[in-house]
């Protein structure tokens, strides 16, 4: 979607500790090289990192919050934090994408716990019976149905399922993001899918199967 950060790199955001930007040694990747340059104050490197990750940060926040404006705010704030804490990153520890997903998820959960009025978008009416129009309506119905079912899941199950459908994350990565064990993630995914099956029991078979296969 190509979000552009509203405030330049010198935004004054809350600091995070070096431990929050780290855990387990591993080979350096392109993000680490950019982060080393960012640590030296190179704004071009920061812009490159933002361009690489802003869409995925926004997409994850949108799946959790179901609010485009809130998701944009979260993506912006989290990425600006990278600049404001640029001296804290330790190359070779946590992958940047893992840190990003963890911080985005936590920020979203904080926002999601606030009282809010949920609105479900109505499915648009078909103009004609053309295959493309029918397919568009079908996809919209699937999305709306799934959103409502996901919203009824316990928080940890919902987050585990959302992460499992984000960039094909492995269970080990989800565990690191959620701060838990692989076994706990497997249990959350299994129970979440079982509850989705129950919630979607009246839906068409292909809609159920799309998101509830083990």
PDB file of C-alpha atoms in Angstrom, residues 19-24 29 31-32 52-53 56-57 78 92-107 163 166-179:
ATOM      1  CA  UNK A  19      16.901  -6.218  25.287  1.00  0.00           C
ATOM      2  CA  UNK A  20      13.598  -5.511  23.517  1.00  0.00           C
ATOM      3  CA  UNK A  21      15.541  -5.217  20.257  1.00  0.00           C
ATOM      4  CA  UNK A  22      17.514  -8.372  20.682  1.00  0.00           C
ATOM      5  CA  UNK A  23      17.346 -12.218  21.655  1.00  0.00           C
ATOM      6  CA  UNK A  24      19.882 -15.329  19.808  1.00  0.00           C
ATOM      7  CA  UNK A  29      20.937 -10.313   6.792  1.00  0.00           C
ATOM      8  CA  UNK A  31      17.946  -5.774   7.428  1.00  0.00           C
ATOM      9  CA  UNK A  32      20.886  -5.978   9.835  1.00  0.00           C
ATOM     10  CA  UNK A  52      10.653  -2.836   2.822  1.00  0.00           C
ATOM     11  CA  UNK A  53       8.493  -3.378   5.912  1.00  0.00           C
ATOM     12  CA  UNK A  56       3.577  -5.888   6.141  1.00  0.00           C
ATOM     13  CA  UNK A  57       3.410  -3.939   9.430  1.00  0.00           C
ATOM     14  CA  UNK A  78       6.449   1.264  15.387  1.00  0.00           C
ATOM     15  CA  UNK A  92      22.883 -10.973  14.681  1.00  0.00           C
ATOM     16  CA  UNK A  93      20.281 -11.262  17.450  1.00  0.00           C
ATOM     17  CA  UNK A  94      16.527 -11.323  16.663  1.00  0.00           C
ATOM     18  CA  UNK A  95      15.478 -10.940  13.048  1.00  0.00           C
ATOM     19  CA  UNK A  96      14.099  -7.474  12.448  1.00  0.00           C
ATOM     20  CA  UNK A  97      10.874  -8.918  11.012  1.00  0.00           C
ATOM     21  CA  UNK A  98      10.341 -10.927  14.218  1.00  0.00           C
ATOM     22  CA  UNK A  99      10.885  -7.840  16.363  1.00  0.00           C
ATOM     23  CA  UNK A 100       8.560  -5.854  14.081  1.00  0.00           C
ATOM     24  CA  UNK A 101       5.735  -8.391  14.288  1.00  0.00           C
ATOM     25  CA  UNK A 102       6.114  -8.642  18.067  1.00  0.00           C
ATOM     26  CA  UNK A 103       5.976  -4.886  18.650  1.00  0.00           C
ATOM     27  CA  UNK A 104       3.126  -4.378  16.147  1.00  0.00           C
ATOM     28  CA  UNK A 105       1.143  -7.195  17.778  1.00  0.00           C
ATOM     29  CA  UNK A 106       1.640  -5.820  21.290  1.00  0.00           C
ATOM     30  CA  UNK A 107       0.749  -2.282  20.234  1.00  0.00           C
ATOM     31  CA  UNK A 163       0.236 -14.699  12.575  1.00  0.00           C
ATOM     32  CA  UNK A 166       0.948 -13.739   7.784  1.00  0.00           C
ATOM     33  CA  UNK A 167       3.907 -14.279   5.451  1.00  0.00           C
ATOM     34  CA  UNK A 168       3.721 -18.050   6.056  1.00  0.00           C
ATOM     35  CA  UNK A 169       5.300 -17.684   9.499  1.00  0.00           C
ATOM     36  CA  UNK A 170       6.512 -20.929  11.049  1.00  0.00           C
ATOM     37  CA  UNK A 171       5.298 -21.961  14.489  1.00  0.00           C
ATOM     38  CA  UNK A 172       8.757 -21.279  15.942  1.00  0.00           C
ATOM     39  CA  UNK A 173       8.591 -17.698  14.650  1.00  0.00           C
ATOM     40  CA  UNK A 174       5.070 -17.254  16.017  1.00  0.00           C
ATOM     41  CA  UNK A 175       6.262 -18.542  19.394  1.00  0.00           C
ATOM     42  CA  UNK A 176       9.081 -15.991  19.450  1.00  0.00           C
ATOM     43  CA  UNK A 177       6.724 -13.173  18.470  1.00  0.00           C
ATOM     44  CA  UNK A 178       4.165 -14.156  21.118  1.00  0.00           C
ATOM     45  CA  UNK A 179       6.779 -14.862  23.791  1.00  0.00           C
TER      46      UNK A 179
END
